[in-house]
Coordinates of C-alpha atoms in Angstrom, one line a residue:
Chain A
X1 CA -10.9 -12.6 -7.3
X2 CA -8.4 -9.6 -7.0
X3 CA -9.6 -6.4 -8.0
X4 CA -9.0 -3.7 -10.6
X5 CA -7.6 -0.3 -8.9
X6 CA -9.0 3.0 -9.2
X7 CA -6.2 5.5 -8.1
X8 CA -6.0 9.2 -7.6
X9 CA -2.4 10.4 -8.0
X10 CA -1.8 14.0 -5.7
X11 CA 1.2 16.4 -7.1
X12 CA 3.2 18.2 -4.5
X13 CA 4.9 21.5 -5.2
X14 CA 6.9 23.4 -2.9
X15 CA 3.9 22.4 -0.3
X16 CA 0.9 22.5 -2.3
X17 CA -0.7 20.4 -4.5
X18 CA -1.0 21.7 -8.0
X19 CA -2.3 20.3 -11.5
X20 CA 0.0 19.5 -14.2
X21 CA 0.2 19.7 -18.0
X22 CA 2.8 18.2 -20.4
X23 CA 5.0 18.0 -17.0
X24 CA 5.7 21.7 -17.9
X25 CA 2.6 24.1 -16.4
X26 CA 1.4 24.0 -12.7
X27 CA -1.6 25.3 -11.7
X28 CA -1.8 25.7 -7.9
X29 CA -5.5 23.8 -6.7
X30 CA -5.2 23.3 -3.0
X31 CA -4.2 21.9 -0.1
X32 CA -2.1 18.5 0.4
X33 CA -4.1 17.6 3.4
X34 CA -7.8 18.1 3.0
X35 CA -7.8 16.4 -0.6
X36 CA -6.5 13.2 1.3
X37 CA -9.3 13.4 4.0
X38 CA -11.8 13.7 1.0
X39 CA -10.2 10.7 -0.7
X40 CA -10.2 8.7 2.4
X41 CA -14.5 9.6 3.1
X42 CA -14.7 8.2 -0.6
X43 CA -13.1 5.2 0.6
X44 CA -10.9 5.1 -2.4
X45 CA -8.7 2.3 -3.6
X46 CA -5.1 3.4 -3.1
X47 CA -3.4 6.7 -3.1
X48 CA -0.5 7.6 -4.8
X49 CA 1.4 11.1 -3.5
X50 CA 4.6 12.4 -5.7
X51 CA 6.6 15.7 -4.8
X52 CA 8.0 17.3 -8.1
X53 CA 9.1 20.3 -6.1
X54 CA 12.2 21.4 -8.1
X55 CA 13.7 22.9 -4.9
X56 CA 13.5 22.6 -1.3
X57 CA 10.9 25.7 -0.2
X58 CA 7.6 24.4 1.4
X59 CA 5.7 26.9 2.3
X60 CA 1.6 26.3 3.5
X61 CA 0.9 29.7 5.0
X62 CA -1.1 31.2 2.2
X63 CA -4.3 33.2 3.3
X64 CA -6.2 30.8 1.8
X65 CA -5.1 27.3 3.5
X66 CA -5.8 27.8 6.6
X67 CA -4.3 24.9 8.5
X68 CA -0.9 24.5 10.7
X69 CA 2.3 25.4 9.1
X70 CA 4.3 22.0 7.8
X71 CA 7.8 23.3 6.8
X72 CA 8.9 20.2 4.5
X73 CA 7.2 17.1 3.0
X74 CA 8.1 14.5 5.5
X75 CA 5.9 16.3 7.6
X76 CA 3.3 16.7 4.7
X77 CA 3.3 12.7 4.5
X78 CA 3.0 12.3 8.5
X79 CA 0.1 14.5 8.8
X80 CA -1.4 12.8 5.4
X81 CA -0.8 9.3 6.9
X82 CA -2.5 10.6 10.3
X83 CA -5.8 10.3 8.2
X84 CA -4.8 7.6 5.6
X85 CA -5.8 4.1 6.0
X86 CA -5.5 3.1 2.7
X87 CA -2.0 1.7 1.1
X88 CA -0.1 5.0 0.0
X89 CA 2.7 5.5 -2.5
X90 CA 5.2 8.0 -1.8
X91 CA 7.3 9.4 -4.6
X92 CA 9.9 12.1 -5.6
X93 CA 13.4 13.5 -4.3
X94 CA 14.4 9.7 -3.1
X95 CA 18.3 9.1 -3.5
X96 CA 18.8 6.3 -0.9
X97 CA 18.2 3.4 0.6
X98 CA 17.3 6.2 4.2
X99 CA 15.4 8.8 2.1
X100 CA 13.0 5.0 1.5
X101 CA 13.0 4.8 5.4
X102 CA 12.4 7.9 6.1
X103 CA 9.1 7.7 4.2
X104 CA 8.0 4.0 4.8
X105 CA 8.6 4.9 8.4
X106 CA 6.1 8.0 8.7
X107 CA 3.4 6.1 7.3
X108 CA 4.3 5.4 3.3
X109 CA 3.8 1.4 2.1
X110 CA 5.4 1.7 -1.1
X111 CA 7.8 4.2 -2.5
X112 CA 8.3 5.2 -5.9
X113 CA 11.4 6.1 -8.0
X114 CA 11.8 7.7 -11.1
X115 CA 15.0 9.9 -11.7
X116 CA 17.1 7.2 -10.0
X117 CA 15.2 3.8 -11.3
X118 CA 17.8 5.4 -14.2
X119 CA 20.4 6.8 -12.6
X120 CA 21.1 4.6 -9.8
X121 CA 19.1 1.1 -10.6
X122 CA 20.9 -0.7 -7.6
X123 CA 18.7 1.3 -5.2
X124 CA 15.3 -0.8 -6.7
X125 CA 17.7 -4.4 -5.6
X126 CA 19.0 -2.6 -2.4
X127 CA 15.4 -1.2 -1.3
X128 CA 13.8 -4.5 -2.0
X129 CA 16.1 -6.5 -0.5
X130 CA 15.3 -4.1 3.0
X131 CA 11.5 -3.6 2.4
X132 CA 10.3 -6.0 0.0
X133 CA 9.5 -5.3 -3.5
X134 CA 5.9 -4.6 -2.7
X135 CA 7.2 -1.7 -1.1
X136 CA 8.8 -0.7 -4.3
X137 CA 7.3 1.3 -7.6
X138 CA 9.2 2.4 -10.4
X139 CA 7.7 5.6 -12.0
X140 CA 8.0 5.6 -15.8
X141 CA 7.7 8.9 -17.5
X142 CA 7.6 8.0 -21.5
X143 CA 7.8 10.8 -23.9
X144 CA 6.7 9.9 -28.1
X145 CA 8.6 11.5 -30.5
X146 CA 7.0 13.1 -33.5
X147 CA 8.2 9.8 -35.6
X148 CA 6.2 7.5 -32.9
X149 CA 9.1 6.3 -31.2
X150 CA 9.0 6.1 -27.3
X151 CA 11.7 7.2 -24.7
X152 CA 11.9 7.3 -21.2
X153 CA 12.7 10.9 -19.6
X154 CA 13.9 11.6 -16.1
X155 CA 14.0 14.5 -13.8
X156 CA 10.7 15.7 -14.2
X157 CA 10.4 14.9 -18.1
X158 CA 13.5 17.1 -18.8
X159 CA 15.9 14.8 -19.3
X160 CA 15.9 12.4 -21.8
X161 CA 17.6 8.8 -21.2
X162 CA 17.9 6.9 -24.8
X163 CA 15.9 4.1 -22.6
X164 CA 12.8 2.8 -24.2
X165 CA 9.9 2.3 -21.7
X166 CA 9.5 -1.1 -22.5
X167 CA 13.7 -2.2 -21.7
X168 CA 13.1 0.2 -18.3
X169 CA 10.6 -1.9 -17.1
X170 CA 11.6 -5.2 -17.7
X171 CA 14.9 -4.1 -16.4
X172 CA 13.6 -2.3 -13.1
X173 CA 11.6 -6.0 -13.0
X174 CA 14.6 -7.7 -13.0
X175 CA 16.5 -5.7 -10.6
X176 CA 13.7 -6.1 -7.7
X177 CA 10.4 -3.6 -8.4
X178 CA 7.6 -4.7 -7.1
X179 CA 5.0 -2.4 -9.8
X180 CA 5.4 -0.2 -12.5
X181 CA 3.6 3.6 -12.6
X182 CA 3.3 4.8 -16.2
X183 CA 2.7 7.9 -17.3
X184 CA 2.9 9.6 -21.0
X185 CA 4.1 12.8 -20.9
X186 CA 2.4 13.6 -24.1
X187 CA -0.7 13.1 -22.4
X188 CA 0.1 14.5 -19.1
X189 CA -3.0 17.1 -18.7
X190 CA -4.8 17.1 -21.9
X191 CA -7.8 14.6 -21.3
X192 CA -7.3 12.9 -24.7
X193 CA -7.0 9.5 -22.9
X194 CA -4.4 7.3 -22.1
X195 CA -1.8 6.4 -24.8
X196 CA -3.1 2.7 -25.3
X197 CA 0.1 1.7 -27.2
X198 CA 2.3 2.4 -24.5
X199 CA 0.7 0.6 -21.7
X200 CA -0.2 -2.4 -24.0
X201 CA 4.2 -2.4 -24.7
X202 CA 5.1 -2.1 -21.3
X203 CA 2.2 -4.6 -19.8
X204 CA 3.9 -7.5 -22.5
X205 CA 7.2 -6.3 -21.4
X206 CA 6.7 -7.2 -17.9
X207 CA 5.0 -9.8 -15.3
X208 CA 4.8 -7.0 -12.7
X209 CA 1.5 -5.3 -12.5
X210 CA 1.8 -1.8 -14.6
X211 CA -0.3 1.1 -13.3
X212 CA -1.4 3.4 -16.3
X213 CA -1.9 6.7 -15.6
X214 CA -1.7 10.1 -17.6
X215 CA -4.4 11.5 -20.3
X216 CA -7.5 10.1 -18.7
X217 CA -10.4 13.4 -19.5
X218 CA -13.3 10.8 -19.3
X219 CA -14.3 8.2 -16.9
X220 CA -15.0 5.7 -19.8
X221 CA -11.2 6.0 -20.7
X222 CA -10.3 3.7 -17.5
X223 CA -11.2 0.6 -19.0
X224 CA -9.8 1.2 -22.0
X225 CA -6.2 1.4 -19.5
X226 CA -7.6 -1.8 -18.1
X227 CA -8.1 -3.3 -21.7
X228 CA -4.9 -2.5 -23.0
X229 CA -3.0 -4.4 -19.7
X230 CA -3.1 -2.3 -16.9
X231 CA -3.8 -3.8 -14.2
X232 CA -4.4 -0.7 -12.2
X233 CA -5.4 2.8 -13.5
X234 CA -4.8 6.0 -11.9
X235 CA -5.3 9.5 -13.1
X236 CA -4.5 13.3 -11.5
X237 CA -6.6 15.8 -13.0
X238 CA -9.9 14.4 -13.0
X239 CA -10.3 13.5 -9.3
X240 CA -9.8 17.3 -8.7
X241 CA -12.5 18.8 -11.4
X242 CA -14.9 16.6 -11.2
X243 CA -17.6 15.9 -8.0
X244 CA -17.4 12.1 -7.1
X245 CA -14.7 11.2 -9.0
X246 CA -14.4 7.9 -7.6
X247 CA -18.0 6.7 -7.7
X248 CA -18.0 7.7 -11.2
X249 CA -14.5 6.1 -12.2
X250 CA -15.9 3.0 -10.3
X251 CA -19.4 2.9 -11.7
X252 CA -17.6 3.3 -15.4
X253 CA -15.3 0.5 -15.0
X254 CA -18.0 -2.0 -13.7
X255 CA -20.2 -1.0 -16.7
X256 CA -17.5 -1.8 -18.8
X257 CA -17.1 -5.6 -17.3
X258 CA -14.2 -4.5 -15.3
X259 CA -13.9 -6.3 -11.5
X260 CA -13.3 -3.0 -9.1
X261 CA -14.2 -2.5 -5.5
X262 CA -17.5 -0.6 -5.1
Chain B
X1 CA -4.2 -0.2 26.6
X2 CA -2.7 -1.9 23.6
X3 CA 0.9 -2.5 22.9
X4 CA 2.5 -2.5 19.0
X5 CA 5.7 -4.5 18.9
X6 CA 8.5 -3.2 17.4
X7 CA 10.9 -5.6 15.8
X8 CA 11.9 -3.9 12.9
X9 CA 9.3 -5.4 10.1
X10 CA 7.4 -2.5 8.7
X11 CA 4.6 0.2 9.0
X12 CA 3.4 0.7 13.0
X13 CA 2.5 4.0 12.7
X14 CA -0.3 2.9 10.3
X15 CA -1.7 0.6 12.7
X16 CA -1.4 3.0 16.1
X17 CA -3.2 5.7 13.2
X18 CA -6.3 3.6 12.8
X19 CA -6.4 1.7 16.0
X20 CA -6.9 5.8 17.5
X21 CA -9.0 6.3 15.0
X22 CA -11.9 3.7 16.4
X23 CA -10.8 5.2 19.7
X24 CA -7.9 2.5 21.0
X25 CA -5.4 3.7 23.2
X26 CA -1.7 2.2 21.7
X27 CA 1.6 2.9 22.1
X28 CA 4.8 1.0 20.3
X29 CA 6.8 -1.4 22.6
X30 CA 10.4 -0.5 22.0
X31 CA 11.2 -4.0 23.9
X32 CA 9.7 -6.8 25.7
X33 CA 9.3 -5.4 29.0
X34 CA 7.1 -3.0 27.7
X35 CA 4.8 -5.7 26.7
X36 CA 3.3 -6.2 30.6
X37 CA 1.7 -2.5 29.8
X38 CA -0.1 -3.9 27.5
X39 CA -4.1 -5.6 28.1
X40 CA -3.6 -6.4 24.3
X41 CA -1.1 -6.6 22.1
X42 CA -0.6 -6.7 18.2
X43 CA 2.5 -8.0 16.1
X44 CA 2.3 -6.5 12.9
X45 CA 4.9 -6.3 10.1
X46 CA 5.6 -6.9 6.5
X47 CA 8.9 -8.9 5.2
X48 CA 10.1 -12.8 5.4
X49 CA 9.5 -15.6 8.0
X50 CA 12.7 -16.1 8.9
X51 CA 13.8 -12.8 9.3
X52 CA 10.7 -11.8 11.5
X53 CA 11.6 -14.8 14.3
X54 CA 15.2 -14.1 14.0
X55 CA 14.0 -10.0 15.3
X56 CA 11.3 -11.5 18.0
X57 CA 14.1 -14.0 19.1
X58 CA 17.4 -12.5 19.3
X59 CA 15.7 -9.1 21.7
X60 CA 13.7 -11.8 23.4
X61 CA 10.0 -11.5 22.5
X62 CA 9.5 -15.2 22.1
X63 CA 9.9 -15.6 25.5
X64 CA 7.7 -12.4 27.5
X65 CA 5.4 -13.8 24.3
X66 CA 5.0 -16.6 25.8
X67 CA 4.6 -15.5 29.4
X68 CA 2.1 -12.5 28.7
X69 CA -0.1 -14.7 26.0
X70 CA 0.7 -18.4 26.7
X71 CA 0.5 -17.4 30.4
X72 CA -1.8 -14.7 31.5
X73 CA -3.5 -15.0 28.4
X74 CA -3.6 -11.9 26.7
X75 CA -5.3 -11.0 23.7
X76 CA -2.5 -11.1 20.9
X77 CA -3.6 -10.0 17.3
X78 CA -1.2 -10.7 14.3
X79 CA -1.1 -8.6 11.4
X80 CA -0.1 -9.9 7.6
X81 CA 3.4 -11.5 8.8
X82 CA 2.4 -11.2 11.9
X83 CA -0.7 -13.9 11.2
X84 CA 1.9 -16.0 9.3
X85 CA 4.3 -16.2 12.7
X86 CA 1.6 -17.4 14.7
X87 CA 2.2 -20.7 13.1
X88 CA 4.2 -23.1 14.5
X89 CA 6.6 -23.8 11.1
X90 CA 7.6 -21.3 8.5
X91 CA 8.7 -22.4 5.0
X92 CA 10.5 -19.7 3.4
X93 CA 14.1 -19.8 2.5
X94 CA 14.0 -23.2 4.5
X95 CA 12.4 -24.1 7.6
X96 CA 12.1 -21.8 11.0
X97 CA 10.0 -22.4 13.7
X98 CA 7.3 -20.1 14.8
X99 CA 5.7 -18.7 17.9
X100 CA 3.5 -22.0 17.8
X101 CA 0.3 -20.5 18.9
X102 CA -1.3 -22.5 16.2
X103 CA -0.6 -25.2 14.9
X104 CA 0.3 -25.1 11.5
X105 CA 2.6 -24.1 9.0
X106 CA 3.3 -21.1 7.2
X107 CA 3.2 -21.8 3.4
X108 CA 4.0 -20.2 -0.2
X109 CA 1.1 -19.1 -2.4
X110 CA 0.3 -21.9 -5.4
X111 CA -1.6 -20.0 -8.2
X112 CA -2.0 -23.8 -9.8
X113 CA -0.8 -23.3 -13.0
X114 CA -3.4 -20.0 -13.3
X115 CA -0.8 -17.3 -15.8
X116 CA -3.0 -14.7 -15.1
X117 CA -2.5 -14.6 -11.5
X118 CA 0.6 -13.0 -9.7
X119 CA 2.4 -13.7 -6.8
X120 CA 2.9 -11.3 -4.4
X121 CA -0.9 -11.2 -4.0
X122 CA -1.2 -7.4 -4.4
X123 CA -4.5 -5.6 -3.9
X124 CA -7.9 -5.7 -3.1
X125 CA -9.8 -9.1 -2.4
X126 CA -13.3 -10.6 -1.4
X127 CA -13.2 -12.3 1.8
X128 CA -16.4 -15.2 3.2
X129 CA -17.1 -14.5 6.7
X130 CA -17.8 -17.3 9.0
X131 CA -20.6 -15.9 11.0
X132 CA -18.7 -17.3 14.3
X133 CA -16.1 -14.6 14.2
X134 CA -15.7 -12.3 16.8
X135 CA -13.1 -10.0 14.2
X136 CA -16.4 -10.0 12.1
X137 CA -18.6 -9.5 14.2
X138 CA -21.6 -7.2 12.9
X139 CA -20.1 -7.1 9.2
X140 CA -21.7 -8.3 5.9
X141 CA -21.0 -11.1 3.7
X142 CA -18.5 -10.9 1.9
X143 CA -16.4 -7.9 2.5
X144 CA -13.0 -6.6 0.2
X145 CA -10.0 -6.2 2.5
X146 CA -6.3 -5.4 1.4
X147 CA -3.7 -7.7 0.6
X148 CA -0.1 -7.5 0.4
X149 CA 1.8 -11.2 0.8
X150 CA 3.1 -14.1 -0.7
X151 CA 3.1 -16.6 1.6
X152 CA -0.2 -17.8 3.7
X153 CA -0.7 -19.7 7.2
X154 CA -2.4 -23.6 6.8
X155 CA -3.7 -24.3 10.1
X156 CA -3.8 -28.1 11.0
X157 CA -7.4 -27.6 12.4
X158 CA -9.6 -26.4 9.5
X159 CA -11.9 -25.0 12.9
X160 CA -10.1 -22.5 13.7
X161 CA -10.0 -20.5 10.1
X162 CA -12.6 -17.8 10.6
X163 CA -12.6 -16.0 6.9
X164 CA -11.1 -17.7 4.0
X165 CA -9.7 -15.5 0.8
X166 CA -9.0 -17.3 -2.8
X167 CA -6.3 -16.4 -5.0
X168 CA -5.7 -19.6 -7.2
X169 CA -6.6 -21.2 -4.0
X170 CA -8.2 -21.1 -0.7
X171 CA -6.6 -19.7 2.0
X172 CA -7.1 -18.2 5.7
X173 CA -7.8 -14.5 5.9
X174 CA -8.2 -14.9 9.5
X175 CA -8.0 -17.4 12.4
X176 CA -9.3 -17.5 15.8
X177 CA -8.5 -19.7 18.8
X178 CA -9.3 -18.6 22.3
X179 CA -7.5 -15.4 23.5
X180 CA -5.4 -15.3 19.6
X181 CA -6.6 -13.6 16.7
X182 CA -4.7 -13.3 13.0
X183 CA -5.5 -11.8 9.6
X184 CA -3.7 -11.9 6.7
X185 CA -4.5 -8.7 5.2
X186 CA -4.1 -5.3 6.2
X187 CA -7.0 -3.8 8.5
X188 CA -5.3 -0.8 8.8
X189 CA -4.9 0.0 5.0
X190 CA -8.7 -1.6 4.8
X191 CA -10.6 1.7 5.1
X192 CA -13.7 1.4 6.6
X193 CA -13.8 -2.8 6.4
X194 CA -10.5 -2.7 8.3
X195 CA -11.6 -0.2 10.2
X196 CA -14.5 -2.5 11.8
X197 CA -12.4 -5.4 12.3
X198 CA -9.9 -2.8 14.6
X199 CA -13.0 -1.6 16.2
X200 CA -14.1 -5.1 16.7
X201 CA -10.7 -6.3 18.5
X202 CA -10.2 -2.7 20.4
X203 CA -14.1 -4.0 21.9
X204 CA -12.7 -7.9 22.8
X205 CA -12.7 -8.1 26.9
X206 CA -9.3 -8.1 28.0

């Protein structure tokens, strides 16, 4: 029987991997490669790497990383896929159908789009048709409004779109993706849990699997993600804070009845 | 050394990655003459039937194929499509034929009327060793390997189906005949699992 996932999602920023909160703060914790050789010796499910660098300056030579310099983050996802043999998602800055290639050839399985899943929906149809739609996520950023009402924002939650979550997915389904990242940008950092109403909406709206992510403070809150329809659950924060992350995540989720890899 | 073919379907970096990693020496054959470098050789790849034997035929694969495995008997090693190809019929988008190393044809997924299920199989999956296997060799019972596919290869000879997977049905995870070897999932995205079925076919005598 197919498995539940357990994923860690990584955050690049201009080279180094930071923590985020309410898509607004950025707290620098470390270094892009190590944490993926740690998450491979945990033998984790699947990895899931986005770059929200806001412009195009990488720089790794701090005093404190000491490791060879990689001046952009192609380079950062060849050296990451050196030690990676689990499926990895690739995500952020990707316009065209070659920025996909570019990625899938150095070693990414699946890429994901966010900004253009809105912008430019024929590139989910156009990279499917080339890599399959496997090899295609669309990354859902869903804001709620103080009146409960949800809406999709692009360009690193700065933008809003008028686009429920719900119509984005089904149409993104419809147009070729192959899975569905979710993330609530309400929740984004605060450890208060996934927002169980959104991924419940968007798991109906859809036959795709949905990957919830975004909130999780607790590893009992996974199977509440699982509950509610996801059919994967991934989180940022809490893989970085906390020792064993996924041992605990796992050992939660099979206490809760939930089939994961162990 | 081991030779990767490159016909355009998918991730061969992956699989050079981890074949180095349980210390095999690979390179990627850029075309069919490259292939007599090669004591071993892989066809990996992700993406449709039909497409797949239109790459291996139209640069001419099929044929040095055929000389360096049919022939001199090589040990050959499909990956995902690459399994599916070994089969001497594909079924998507219509008919194709297949490199015909076993007999058999290359079939969609039937979830039999099971909702919950989704096709693409997508994820992480038990697989039931056969203790026969040489892929296996040394491994516990069962083991969770990665999957990514739709469509799977029905051998005519239930013999030479070494692991077998379920997904709304039974199906082959790996086959085994002689000097040709197949699986169905990805070793190379298996972590340590996959890593021991690479290890495993880097230790096979040439």
């Amino acid at each position: 029987m197919l498995k539940n996932r357990l994923i860690p999602v990584l955050l690049l920023q201009n080279g180094l991997l930071v923590r985020s909160e309410l898509f607004k703060f950025h707290q620098i914790i470390g270094n892009p490669i190590h944490e993926v050789e740690r998450f491979n010796e945990w033998t984790v499910d699947e990895l899931i790497y986005i770059d929200i660098s806001t412009d195009d300056k990488y720089d790794l030579r701090r005093g404190d990383h000491k490791i060879r310099d990689l001046g952009d983050p192609l380079q950062i996802l060849e050296a990451v896929s050196e030690t990676c043999f689990m499926p990895l998602t690739w995500g952020g800055k990707i316009r065209t159908v070659d920025d996909m290639r570019a990625r899938i050839s150095r070693g990414a399985d699946k890429i994901t789009l966010n900004t253009a899943a809105v912008k430019k929906p024929e590139l989910i149809t156009q990279g499917a048709k080339v890599f399959g739609s496997q090899a295609i996520v669309v990354s859902i950023d869903a804001f709620r409004h103080a009146d409960g009402r949800l809406e999709v924002f692009i360009t690193n939650g700065k933008e809003a779109t008028g686009k429920t979550p719900s119509d984005l997915a089904r149409e993104s389904e419809a147009r070729g993706a192959g899975e569905i990242l979710l993330q609530s940008i309400n929740r984004d950092g605060t450890g208060e849990g996934y927002d169980l109403d959104l991924i419940a909406e968007v798991a109906h709206a859809t036959t795709i699997p949905v990957i919830a992510c975004s909130g999780v403070g607790l590893y009992e809150q996974y199977a509440e993600g699982i509950k509610a329809g996801a059919a994967a659950v991934a989180a940022a924060n809490i893989w970085h804070f906390k020792e064993l992350s996924d041992r605990g995540g796992k050992r939660a989720l099979a206490k809760a009845g939930v089939n994961v890899r162990i | 050394m081991i030779a990767i073919i490159n016909y355009g379907m998918g991730n061969l970096r992956s699989v050079k990655n981890a074949l180095e990693a349980v210390g095999g020496e690979a390179f990627v054959a850029e075309n069919p003459q490259e292939l007599e470098r090669g004591d071993k050789i892989i066809l990996p790849g992700v993406g449709a039937f039909g497409d797949g034997m239109t790459n291996l035929r139209s640069a001419g694969w099929v044929e040095k194929l055929n000389e360096e495995v049919g022939g001199k008997g090589k040990v050959f090693f499909g990956i995902c499509l690459g399994m599916q190809l070994l089969a001497s019929i594909g079924t998507e988008h219509g008919d194709t034929e297949g490199l015909s190393f076993v007999k058999g044809k290359s079939i969609r997924m039937e979830t039999n009327g099971d909702q919950s299920l989704r096709i693409p199989h997508i994820g992480w999956n038990d697989v039931e060793i056969t203790p026969e296997s040489r892929l296996f060799a040394g491994m516990k019972n069962p083991q969770a390997f990665y999957f990514v596919h739709s469509y799977v290869l029905d051998a005519d000879d239930k013999q030479l189906v070494t692991s077998v997977c379920n997904h709304g049905m039974n199906f082959a995870a790996s086959v085994e005949r002689e000097n040709i070897f197949g699986v169905q999932f990805h070793p190379e995205k298996s972590h340590k699992a996959g890593l021991a079925v690479l290890r495993n076919f880097v230790n096979l005598p040439n």
